[in-house]
Short mmCIF file of C-alpha atoms and ligand atoms in Angstrom, two decimals:
data_model
loop_
_atom_site.label_atom_id
_atom_site.label_comp_id
_atom_site.label_asym_id
_atom_site.label_seq_id
_atom_site.Cartn_x
_atom_site.Cartn_y
_atom_site.Cartn_z
CA MET M 12 15.91 5.90 21.84
CA LYS M 13 15.37 2.85 19.69
CA LYS M 14 16.80 3.31 16.18
CA SER M 15 14.70 2.79 13.12
CA TRP M 16 15.27 3.39 9.41
CA ILE M 17 12.69 4.39 6.86
CA CYS M 18 12.99 3.42 3.19
CA THR M 19 12.60 6.61 1.14
CA ILE M 20 11.29 4.58 -1.81
CA CYS M 21 8.42 2.64 -0.21
CA GLY M 22 8.24 3.84 3.41
CA PHE M 23 9.08 0.45 4.96
CA VAL M 24 10.38 0.84 8.51
CA HIS M 25 13.34 -1.32 9.57
CA GLU M 26 14.43 -1.53 13.19
CA GLY M 27 18.10 -2.07 13.99
CA ASP M 28 21.43 -0.35 14.55
CA ALA M 29 22.07 -0.05 10.81
CA PRO M 30 19.86 0.05 7.71
CA PRO M 31 19.31 -3.31 5.98
CA GLU M 32 21.39 -4.12 2.89
CA ILE M 33 18.22 -4.48 0.87
CA CYS M 34 14.69 -3.26 1.58
CA VAL M 35 12.61 -6.41 2.05
CA VAL M 36 9.63 -4.64 0.55
CA CYS M 37 10.86 -2.81 -2.56
CA GLY M 38 14.39 -4.13 -3.01
CA ALA M 39 16.06 -0.69 -2.70
CA GLY M 40 19.65 -0.65 -1.38
CA ALA M 41 20.87 0.55 2.04
CA GLU M 42 21.47 4.04 0.62
CA ALA M 43 17.70 4.53 0.24
CA PHE M 44 17.21 4.37 4.02
CA GLN M 45 17.12 7.40 6.27
CA PRO M 46 17.38 7.24 10.06
CA GLU M 47 14.26 7.93 12.01
CA ASP M 48 13.88 8.30 15.76
CA GLN M 49 10.97 6.40 17.15
CA ALA M 50 9.45 6.97 20.54
CA GLU M 51 10.09 4.19 23.01
CA THR M 52 7.05 2.23 24.02
CA ALA M 53 5.29 4.30 26.65
CA ALA M 54 5.32 3.20 30.25
CA PRO M 55 2.33 1.06 31.12
CA VAL M 56 -0.71 2.99 32.29
CA ASN M 57 -2.74 -0.13 32.88
CA ALA M 58 -0.78 -3.04 34.25
CA ASP M 59 -3.84 -5.29 34.63
CA ILE M 60 -3.89 -6.51 31.05
CA ARG M 61 -3.37 -10.27 31.19
CA ARG M 62 -4.79 -11.41 27.88
CA VAL M 63 -4.80 -9.69 24.50
CA VAL M 64 -6.52 -11.19 21.46
CA VAL M 65 -5.54 -9.92 18.01
CA VAL M 66 -7.87 -10.78 15.13
CA GLY M 67 -6.14 -10.75 11.73
CA GLY M 68 -2.68 -12.00 10.78
CA GLY M 69 -1.61 -9.26 8.38
CA VAL M 70 1.09 -6.69 9.10
CA ALA M 71 -1.20 -4.71 11.43
CA GLY M 72 -2.01 -7.83 13.46
CA VAL M 73 1.58 -9.05 13.72
CA SER M 74 2.80 -5.57 14.64
CA ALA M 75 0.05 -5.36 17.27
CA ALA M 76 0.99 -8.73 18.77
CA GLU M 77 4.67 -7.80 18.84
CA ALA M 78 4.01 -4.43 20.47
CA ALA M 79 1.65 -5.99 23.00
CA ARG M 80 4.38 -8.48 23.93
CA LYS M 81 6.89 -5.65 24.48
CA GLN M 82 4.39 -3.65 26.48
CA ALA M 83 3.13 -6.51 28.65
CA PRO M 84 5.88 -9.15 28.96
CA GLU M 85 3.73 -11.47 31.05
CA ALA M 86 0.45 -11.19 29.16
CA GLU M 87 -1.02 -14.02 27.15
CA ILE M 88 -1.27 -13.03 23.47
CA VAL M 89 -3.36 -14.87 20.90
CA LEU M 90 -3.21 -14.01 17.19
CA PHE M 91 -6.02 -15.40 15.01
CA SER M 92 -5.64 -15.48 11.26
CA ALA M 93 -8.18 -16.69 8.73
CA GLU M 94 -5.31 -17.45 6.34
CA GLU M 95 -3.34 -20.63 6.96
CA HIS M 96 0.04 -19.16 6.08
CA LEU M 97 2.36 -17.50 8.51
CA PRO M 98 1.69 -13.74 8.28
CA TYR M 99 3.40 -12.51 5.12
CA TYR M 100 4.46 -9.44 3.18
CA ARG M 101 1.22 -8.92 1.27
CA ILE M 102 2.83 -5.84 -0.29
CA ASN M 103 5.33 -8.21 -1.94
CA LEU M 104 2.75 -10.28 -3.81
CA SER M 105 3.49 -8.23 -6.96
CA ARG M 106 7.18 -9.12 -6.69
CA TYR M 107 6.23 -12.75 -6.09
CA LEU M 108 4.02 -12.62 -9.18
CA ALA M 109 6.91 -11.17 -11.17
CA GLY M 110 9.18 -14.04 -10.08
CA GLU M 111 11.52 -11.67 -8.21
CA ILE M 112 11.09 -13.51 -4.91
CA THR M 113 9.99 -16.99 -3.91
CA LYS M 114 7.21 -18.08 -1.58
CA ASP M 115 9.82 -18.79 1.13
CA GLU M 116 10.67 -15.10 1.22
CA LEU M 117 7.11 -13.96 1.86
CA PRO M 118 6.68 -14.60 5.64
CA ILE M 119 7.28 -11.60 7.89
CA HIS M 120 8.75 -13.85 10.61
CA PRO M 121 9.67 -17.55 10.70
CA ALA M 122 7.46 -19.91 12.74
CA GLY M 123 9.98 -19.95 15.61
CA TRP M 124 9.59 -16.20 16.13
CA TYR M 125 6.03 -16.68 17.40
CA GLU M 126 7.21 -19.29 19.89
CA GLU M 127 10.14 -17.16 21.04
CA ASN M 128 7.83 -14.23 21.61
CA ARG M 129 5.14 -16.39 23.22
CA ILE M 130 2.56 -15.31 20.67
CA ASP M 131 -0.03 -18.03 20.24
CA PHE M 132 -0.47 -17.83 16.45
CA ARG M 133 -3.53 -19.69 15.18
CA GLY M 134 -3.42 -19.83 11.40
CA GLY M 135 -6.44 -20.94 9.37
CA VAL M 136 -8.71 -20.09 12.32
CA PRO M 137 -11.23 -17.39 11.41
CA VAL M 138 -13.06 -15.54 14.13
CA ALA M 139 -16.77 -15.77 13.38
CA GLN M 140 -18.17 -13.51 16.08
CA LEU M 141 -17.11 -10.64 18.27
CA ASN M 142 -18.87 -9.73 21.49
CA ALA M 143 -18.01 -6.20 22.56
CA ALA M 144 -19.82 -6.40 25.90
CA ASP M 145 -17.76 -9.23 27.39
CA ARG M 146 -14.73 -8.77 25.07
CA SER M 147 -14.84 -12.22 23.59
CA VAL M 148 -14.37 -13.76 20.18
CA SER M 149 -15.82 -17.04 19.03
CA GLY M 150 -15.71 -19.47 16.16
CA ALA M 151 -15.09 -23.16 15.48
CA PHE M 152 -12.48 -23.00 18.27
CA GLY M 153 -15.08 -22.09 20.92
CA VAL M 154 -15.09 -18.83 22.88
CA GLU M 155 -11.99 -16.85 23.91
CA ARG M 156 -12.22 -13.93 26.33
CA ALA M 157 -9.66 -11.14 26.60
CA ASP M 158 -8.91 -7.95 28.51
CA ALA M 159 -8.41 -6.18 25.18
CA ILE M 160 -8.98 -7.05 21.54
CA VAL M 161 -7.30 -5.62 18.44
CA LEU M 162 -9.24 -5.87 15.19
CA ALA M 163 -6.68 -6.06 12.40
CA VAL M 164 -8.92 -7.79 9.89
CA GLY M 165 -7.67 -5.81 6.90
CA ALA M 166 -9.57 -5.39 3.69
CA GLN M 167 -10.83 -7.24 0.66
CA ALA M 168 -10.16 -6.34 -2.92
CA PHE M 169 -13.08 -4.41 -4.42
CA ARG M 170 -15.01 -5.71 -7.41
CA PRO M 171 -16.91 -2.88 -9.12
CA PRO M 172 -20.60 -3.73 -9.51
CA PHE M 173 -20.79 -3.88 -13.31
CA GLU M 174 -22.53 -6.83 -14.97
CA GLY M 175 -20.45 -10.00 -14.81
CA SER M 176 -17.74 -8.84 -12.38
CA GLN M 177 -18.39 -11.71 -9.94
CA GLN M 178 -17.94 -14.58 -12.43
CA ASP M 179 -15.53 -17.48 -11.96
CA GLY M 180 -12.23 -16.89 -13.70
CA ILE M 181 -12.08 -13.27 -12.60
CA LEU M 182 -9.64 -12.75 -9.76
CA THR M 183 -8.25 -10.02 -7.57
CA VAL M 184 -4.70 -10.19 -6.14
CA ARG M 185 -4.97 -10.06 -2.37
CA THR M 186 -3.76 -13.48 -1.17
CA ILE M 187 -1.02 -15.99 -1.95
CA GLU M 188 -3.64 -18.36 -3.38
CA GLU M 189 -4.91 -15.72 -5.80
CA ALA M 190 -1.35 -14.79 -6.80
CA ASP M 191 -0.63 -18.49 -7.44
CA ARG M 192 -3.63 -18.82 -9.74
CA VAL M 193 -2.72 -15.68 -11.67
CA LEU M 194 0.84 -16.99 -11.92
CA GLU M 195 -0.44 -20.23 -13.41
CA TRP M 196 -2.47 -18.32 -16.03
CA ALA M 197 0.50 -16.11 -16.85
CA ARG M 198 2.93 -19.01 -17.21
CA ASN M 199 0.49 -20.74 -19.56
CA GLY M 200 0.83 -17.76 -21.88
CA LYS M 201 -2.81 -16.75 -21.56
CA GLU M 202 -4.19 -13.39 -22.60
CA ILE M 203 -4.93 -11.45 -19.43
CA VAL M 204 -6.71 -8.16 -18.84
CA CYS M 205 -5.98 -6.13 -15.70
CA MET M 206 -8.75 -3.72 -14.77
CA GLY M 207 -7.65 -0.65 -12.79
CA GLY M 208 -4.68 1.59 -13.62
CA GLY M 209 -3.55 2.51 -10.11
CA ILE M 210 -0.17 1.45 -8.78
CA LEU M 211 -1.36 -2.05 -7.91
CA GLY M 212 -2.84 -2.55 -11.39
CA ILE M 213 0.31 -1.31 -13.14
CA GLU M 214 2.52 -3.48 -10.93
CA ALA M 215 0.30 -6.54 -11.44
CA ALA M 216 0.26 -6.00 -15.21
CA GLY M 217 4.06 -5.63 -15.23
CA ALA M 218 4.51 -8.79 -13.17
CA ILE M 219 2.19 -10.80 -15.42
CA ALA M 220 3.96 -9.52 -18.55
CA ARG M 221 7.31 -10.57 -17.10
CA GLN M 222 5.94 -14.11 -16.84
CA GLY M 223 5.38 -14.08 -20.60
CA ALA M 224 1.63 -13.50 -20.80
CA SER M 225 -0.02 -11.01 -23.09
CA VAL M 226 -1.47 -8.19 -20.94
CA THR M 227 -3.84 -5.30 -21.48
CA LEU M 228 -4.43 -2.75 -18.74
CA LEU M 229 -7.79 -0.96 -18.72
CA GLU M 230 -8.35 2.25 -16.75
CA ALA M 231 -11.74 3.92 -16.34
CA LEU M 232 -10.26 7.39 -15.85
CA ASP M 233 -8.59 9.42 -18.57
CA TRP M 234 -5.03 8.50 -17.67
CA LEU M 235 -2.91 6.43 -15.29
CA MET M 236 -2.60 7.39 -11.62
CA PRO M 237 -4.43 10.71 -12.02
CA ARG M 238 -3.90 11.61 -8.36
CA GLN M 239 -0.13 11.47 -8.83
CA LEU M 240 0.43 12.23 -12.53
CA ASN M 241 -0.55 14.69 -15.22
CA LYS M 242 -1.41 13.43 -18.70
CA LYS M 243 2.14 13.84 -20.07
CA ALA M 244 3.69 11.83 -17.24
CA SER M 245 1.00 9.20 -17.65
CA ASP M 246 1.76 8.97 -21.40
CA LYS M 247 5.44 8.51 -20.57
CA LEU M 248 4.58 5.77 -18.09
CA ALA M 249 2.31 4.16 -20.69
CA ALA M 250 5.30 4.19 -23.09
CA PHE M 251 7.40 2.38 -20.44
CA MET M 252 4.54 -0.11 -20.15
CA LEU M 253 4.46 -0.66 -23.89
CA ASN M 254 8.21 -1.42 -23.79
CA GLN M 255 7.32 -4.12 -21.29
CA LYS M 256 4.64 -5.39 -23.68
CA ILE M 257 1.68 -4.08 -21.67
CA ARG M 258 -1.04 -2.56 -23.83
CA PHE M 259 -3.05 0.24 -22.25
CA GLN M 260 -6.50 1.69 -22.86
CA ALA M 261 -7.59 4.80 -20.95
CA ALA M 262 -11.14 6.05 -20.32
CA PHE M 263 -12.37 2.46 -20.60
CA ARG M 264 -15.53 2.54 -18.50
CA THR M 265 -16.63 -1.08 -18.32
CA ARG M 266 -20.31 -1.75 -18.91
CA SER M 267 -20.29 -5.56 -18.78
CA ILE M 268 -18.23 -8.72 -18.85
CA THR M 269 -19.80 -11.60 -20.73
CA ARG M 270 -18.48 -14.87 -22.18
CA ALA M 271 -18.28 -15.98 -25.80
CA ASN M 272 -16.42 -19.00 -27.23
CA GLY M 273 -14.80 -19.73 -23.87
CA ARG M 274 -13.34 -16.22 -23.54
CA PHE M 275 -14.29 -13.10 -21.63
CA VAL M 276 -15.71 -10.19 -23.60
CA ILE M 277 -15.28 -6.86 -21.82
CA ALA M 278 -17.51 -4.13 -23.21
CA ALA M 279 -17.02 -0.43 -22.49
CA GLU M 280 -19.77 2.18 -22.34
CA ASP M 281 -18.33 3.85 -25.47
CA GLY M 282 -18.64 0.64 -27.53
CA ARG M 283 -15.03 -0.59 -27.32
CA VAL M 284 -14.62 -4.33 -26.75
CA VAL M 285 -11.59 -6.23 -25.41
CA GLN M 286 -11.35 -10.02 -25.19
CA ALA M 287 -9.34 -12.04 -22.68
CA ASP M 288 -8.80 -15.56 -21.34
CA HIS M 289 -8.64 -14.25 -17.78
CA ILE M 290 -9.30 -11.04 -15.88
CA VAL M 291 -7.56 -9.58 -12.85
CA ILE M 292 -9.40 -6.76 -11.10
CA THR M 293 -7.23 -4.21 -9.30
CA ALA M 294 -9.80 -1.58 -8.44
CA GLY M 295 -9.08 -0.70 -4.81
CA ILE M 296 -10.13 -2.18 -1.50
CA ARG M 297 -13.01 -2.28 0.98
CA SER M 298 -12.33 -2.66 4.71
CA SER M 299 -13.55 -5.90 6.30
CA LEU M 300 -16.37 -4.67 8.50
CA ALA M 301 -18.49 -7.77 9.18
CA LEU M 302 -17.23 -8.50 12.72
CA ALA M 303 -17.30 -4.85 13.78
CA LYS M 304 -20.80 -4.28 12.44
CA GLN M 305 -22.16 -7.41 14.00
CA ALA M 306 -20.66 -6.32 17.36
CA GLY M 307 -22.28 -2.89 17.02
CA LEU M 308 -19.05 -0.86 16.66
CA GLU M 309 -19.24 2.46 14.84
CA THR M 310 -18.16 2.12 11.22
CA LYS M 311 -18.16 4.23 8.06
CA THR M 312 -15.72 3.27 5.30
CA GLY M 313 -13.68 1.53 8.00
CA ILE M 314 -13.96 0.83 11.73
CA LEU M 315 -13.88 4.26 13.35
CA VAL M 316 -10.91 4.80 15.67
CA ASN M 317 -9.60 7.74 17.67
CA SER M 318 -5.94 8.76 17.91
CA ARG M 319 -5.34 5.93 20.41
CA LEU M 320 -6.74 3.48 17.86
CA GLN M 321 -9.69 2.81 20.18
CA THR M 322 -12.98 1.85 18.57
CA SER M 323 -16.35 2.97 19.91
CA ALA M 324 -16.33 0.06 22.42
CA PRO M 325 -14.04 0.11 25.48
CA GLY M 326 -11.11 -2.29 25.29
CA LEU M 327 -11.52 -2.82 21.55
CA TYR M 328 -8.95 -1.38 19.14
CA ALA M 329 -8.60 -1.43 15.36
CA ALA M 330 -5.63 -0.92 13.03
CA GLY M 331 -4.54 -1.15 9.41
CA ASP M 332 -6.73 -1.45 6.33
CA ALA M 333 -9.74 -2.16 8.55
CA ALA M 334 -9.46 1.10 10.50
CA GLU M 335 -10.68 4.58 9.60
CA PHE M 336 -8.84 7.44 11.29
CA GLN M 337 -9.92 11.04 10.67
CA GLY M 338 -12.03 10.00 7.70
CA VAL M 339 -9.28 8.00 6.01
CA VAL M 340 -8.72 4.28 5.46
CA SER M 341 -5.13 4.50 4.34
CA GLY M 342 -4.71 1.19 2.50
CA LEU M 343 -0.94 1.50 2.96
CA TRP M 344 1.55 -0.95 4.39
CA THR M 345 3.51 1.51 6.54
CA VAL M 346 0.37 2.98 8.07
CA ALA M 347 -0.91 -0.53 8.91
CA GLN M 348 2.46 -1.28 10.52
CA TYR M 349 2.47 1.94 12.61
CA GLN M 350 -1.15 1.64 13.64
CA GLY M 351 -0.66 -2.02 14.52
CA VAL M 352 2.22 -1.15 16.85
CA MET M 353 0.19 1.53 18.60
CA ALA M 354 -3.03 -0.44 18.85
CA GLY M 355 -1.12 -3.45 20.24
CA ALA M 356 0.79 -1.37 22.79
CA ASN M 357 -2.36 0.44 23.88
CA ALA M 358 -4.35 -2.80 24.09
CA ALA M 359 -1.62 -4.05 26.43
CA GLY M 360 -1.86 -1.02 28.69
CA ALA M 361 0.10 1.83 27.07
CA SER M 362 -1.27 5.18 26.00
CA GLN M 363 0.23 6.09 22.63
CA THR M 364 -1.34 8.42 20.11
CA PHE M 365 -1.33 8.16 16.34
CA GLY M 366 -1.14 11.42 14.45
CA GLY M 367 -0.78 9.96 10.97
CA ILE M 368 2.50 9.41 9.14
CA PRO M 369 3.75 11.47 6.22
CA ARG M 370 2.72 10.01 2.91
CA SER M 371 5.70 8.74 0.98
CA ASN M 372 5.96 10.57 -2.34
CA ALA M 373 8.68 8.43 -3.86
CA LEU M 374 7.73 5.19 -5.55
CA LYS M 375 9.04 2.67 -7.98
CA VAL M 376 6.53 1.64 -10.62
CA LEU M 377 7.62 -1.13 -13.00
CA GLY M 378 11.15 -0.48 -11.80
CA VAL M 379 10.88 3.17 -12.85
CA GLU M 380 11.55 5.84 -10.22
CA LEU M 381 8.63 8.17 -9.66
CA MET M 382 8.16 11.10 -7.35
CA SER M 383 4.98 13.15 -7.32
CA ILE M 384 4.68 15.83 -4.69
CA GLY M 385 2.51 18.86 -4.06
CA ALA M 386 0.64 20.71 -6.80
CA PHE M 387 1.55 19.49 -10.26
CA GLU M 388 -0.93 21.74 -12.08
CA PRO M 389 -0.73 25.56 -11.97
CA ALA M 390 -3.42 27.17 -9.81
CA ASP M 391 -3.48 30.56 -11.56
CA ASP M 392 -1.97 32.57 -14.44
CA GLY M 393 1.02 33.78 -12.42
CA ASP M 394 2.26 30.27 -11.71
CA VAL M 395 5.32 29.06 -13.61
CA VAL M 396 5.58 25.55 -15.07
CA ILE M 397 8.97 24.27 -16.18
CA GLU M 398 9.04 20.83 -17.72
CA ALA M 399 11.16 18.66 -19.96
CA GLU M 400 10.76 15.29 -21.59
CA TYR M 401 13.84 13.15 -22.18
CA ASP M 402 14.19 9.69 -23.73
CA HIS M 403 13.79 7.87 -20.44
CA SER M 404 12.47 10.48 -18.07
CA TYR M 405 10.18 13.43 -17.54
CA ASP M 406 10.50 16.40 -15.15
CA ARG M 407 7.85 18.92 -14.22
CA PHE M 408 8.22 21.72 -11.68
CA VAL M 409 5.39 24.06 -10.68
CA PHE M 410 6.25 27.37 -8.97
CA GLN M 411 3.77 29.61 -7.17
CA GLN M 412 4.86 33.05 -5.99
CA ASN M 413 8.51 32.20 -6.62
CA ARG M 414 8.31 29.08 -4.51
CA LEU M 415 8.33 25.48 -5.61
CA ALA M 416 4.77 24.21 -5.08
CA GLY M 417 5.01 20.76 -6.62
CA ALA M 418 6.85 18.46 -8.98
CA ILE M 419 6.70 15.24 -10.93
CA LEU M 420 9.96 13.37 -11.49
CA LEU M 421 9.50 10.27 -13.61
CA GLY M 422 12.48 8.07 -14.46
CA ASP M 423 15.05 9.92 -12.33
CA SER M 424 14.09 11.07 -8.84
CA SER M 425 17.67 11.65 -7.66
CA VAL M 426 16.82 15.27 -6.74
CA GLY M 427 13.73 14.11 -4.85
CA THR M 428 15.07 14.98 -1.40
CA ALA M 429 15.99 18.51 -2.55
CA VAL M 430 12.57 18.98 -4.15
CA LYS M 431 10.86 17.91 -0.94
CA LYS M 432 13.06 20.23 1.10
CA ALA M 433 12.46 23.22 -1.21
CA ILE M 434 8.69 22.68 -0.95
CA GLU M 435 8.63 22.09 2.79
CA GLU M 436 10.91 25.03 3.57
CA GLN M 437 9.09 27.33 1.12
CA ARG M 438 12.43 28.46 -0.32
CA ASP M 439 12.32 31.77 -2.18
CA LEU M 440 13.59 30.92 -5.70
CA LYS M 441 13.04 34.34 -7.28
CA ASN M 442 16.64 34.62 -8.53
CA LEU M 443 16.53 31.21 -10.12
CA LEU M 444 13.21 31.92 -11.87
CA HIS M 445 14.40 35.34 -13.00
CA ALA M 446 17.01 33.59 -15.18
CA ARG M 447 14.22 31.62 -16.94
CA PRO M 448 15.88 28.26 -16.26
CA THR M 449 15.38 25.00 -18.10
CA ALA M 450 14.23 21.95 -16.15
CA GLU M 451 17.84 20.74 -16.21
CA GLN M 452 18.98 24.02 -14.60
CA VAL M 453 16.24 23.75 -11.97
CA ARG M 454 17.60 20.31 -11.10
CA VAL M 455 21.14 21.65 -10.75
CA ALA M 456 19.97 24.58 -8.61
CA LEU M 457 17.90 22.34 -6.35
CA LYS M 458 20.86 20.04 -5.80
CA THR M 459 22.70 22.92 -4.16
CA LEU M 460 19.92 23.00 -1.56
CA MET M 461 20.73 19.49 -0.34
C1 LIG R 526 -0.46 -7.02 -4.39
C2 LIG R 526 -0.45 -5.90 -3.39
C3 LIG R 526 0.52 -4.91 -3.51
C4 LIG R 526 0.54 -3.86 -2.58
N1 LIG R 526 1.50 -2.90 -2.72
C5 LIG R 526 1.56 -1.91 -1.81
C6 LIG R 526 2.58 -0.90 -1.91
O1 LIG R 526 3.38 -0.90 -2.84
N2 LIG R 526 2.63 0.04 -0.93
C7 LIG R 526 1.76 0.06 0.13
O2 LIG R 526 1.86 0.92 1.00
N3 LIG R 526 0.78 -0.88 0.24
C8 LIG R 526 0.66 -1.84 -0.70
N4 LIG R 526 -0.33 -2.78 -0.59
C9 LIG R 526 -1.30 -2.66 0.53
C10 LIG R 526 -0.77 -3.30 1.82
O3 LIG R 526 -0.35 -4.61 1.57
C11 LIG R 526 -1.88 -3.27 2.87
O4 LIG R 526 -2.12 -1.92 3.20
C12 LIG R 526 -1.52 -4.04 4.14
O5 LIG R 526 -1.27 -5.40 3.85
C13 LIG R 526 -2.66 -3.94 5.18
O6 LIG R 526 -2.36 -4.75 6.27
P1 LIG R 526 -3.48 -5.19 7.32
O7 LIG R 526 -2.77 -6.03 8.31
O8 LIG R 526 -4.24 -4.03 7.78
O9 LIG R 526 -4.53 -6.06 6.49
P2 LIG R 526 -4.38 -7.39 5.64
O10 LIG R 526 -3.04 -7.48 5.03
O11 LIG R 526 -5.57 -7.42 4.75
O12 LIG R 526 -4.49 -8.56 6.70
C14 LIG R 526 -5.69 -8.85 7.37
C15 LIG R 526 -5.67 -10.30 7.78
O13 LIG R 526 -6.78 -10.54 8.63
C16 LIG R 526 -7.37 -11.77 8.27
N5 LIG R 526 -8.77 -11.79 8.72
C17 LIG R 526 -9.81 -11.09 8.21
N6 LIG R 526 -10.94 -11.39 8.88
C18 LIG R 526 -10.60 -12.28 9.83
C19 LIG R 526 -11.33 -12.98 10.84
N7 LIG R 526 -12.64 -12.79 11.00
N8 LIG R 526 -10.66 -13.85 11.63
C20 LIG R 526 -9.32 -14.04 11.50
N9 LIG R 526 -8.60 -13.41 10.56
C21 LIG R 526 -9.22 -12.54 9.74
C22 LIG R 526 -7.23 -11.80 6.76
O14 LIG R 526 -7.40 -13.11 6.26
C23 LIG R 526 -5.80 -11.28 6.62
O15 LIG R 526 -4.88 -12.32 6.76
C24 LIG R 526 -0.40 -3.82 -1.52
C25 LIG R 526 -1.38 -4.82 -1.41
C26 LIG R 526 -1.41 -5.84 -2.35
C27 LIG R 526 -2.48 -6.89 -2.23
#
């Protein structure tokens, strides 16, 4: 068995005999890593693969190229990327924006790695066309044929279709170039509005504030991260944001963005108006589907794939933010990494299946620990909610039929593993609940489960 280690904060997977000293993605220490056994690459089932083309130089594409190399040591592997840079940790653009890491620390591998692994990396070379029938790609470089092709073309940041959202001076944060422009605005002390209060929006706002700019975060829904947090936890997070000089407006449903006196004027449906020098939109992603559609592959939100990451055309695979598996485009780094490995190995002749990976419940938002797991609202009158708000943290536990059904831990997720275990194992906690415990006592009791 090959050894791998998963970061319990962000889900990053590190391969090696020991965990890394620091998680390259979220900066957590070695203690945050847990060992994980990973299946060895399956024995080849098709040894005739001589040439694999991977389109897209994000984490899914690099992982696919690496896995294809391991699976088919003699095959020719070409990796096309529309971006000129060496493939980089896109997930770390927020940390780059915050000044926590430099541009030199962004690449996933140094240039020499591609040579060593005989991966023909072609940066700044977009593929313009895909032909499913003869498995070829073409562009300014001519035509390249392959025995198998992996589409790892990722996604683009989404711009909601309200009036004015496509104007110059409004950016998303998806590439190094965009991050550099936002950085320039922030360092010039401009007033910046971030639109979209999901994790990416909160992180981007935090990073911009750390560069000294004045930031307002606007969220269309009634509170921050509504899929992970209840209103109280969101208010607590908003208080952390205010400490970091980020102003926040909830339920801000943008009607239009116009310009007046050289500034942007953002108008909400309820009449509120916010002005800004620049706008950063962080409102989710849309899979890049142009190549797949033009080649006639089946698509919905993403390029449809089965559990082997095969698309609807033989010999063509898809992975990462571009791929839709069982109705879901994950939009997550670790999933892109896993899918890339499997698509690359399968493209090179293996037969691995992807069953999904557990969603990581532990996060760090603005440096604050956050765990949100299971049901955090009671489902009926018999359910018990135990919560407590402290100066720098908030706990909420929801019990159904004497069992822990869900929790939110904001500010201190040190009992996170025990919470997860209690939920997964459906522990009977009748005795604990009988004593009508405080949230603090629930924490202590759960620790004994570890
Ligand atoms: C700022 C930021 C913070 C994030 N934070 C987190 C986080 O905390 N946790 C998390 O799980 N995820 C996070 N993500 C999401 C994560 O980065 C993505 O899920 C991941 O990068 C997807 O990888 P991918 O390889 O599928 O696609 P991408 O990273 O989008 O890479 C696709 C590549 O393909 C190239 N390409 C596209 N079309 C073509 C073509 N025709 N020819 C050649 N090349 C092409 C693109 O230029 C791009 O380089 C974050 C993303 C951003 C932007």
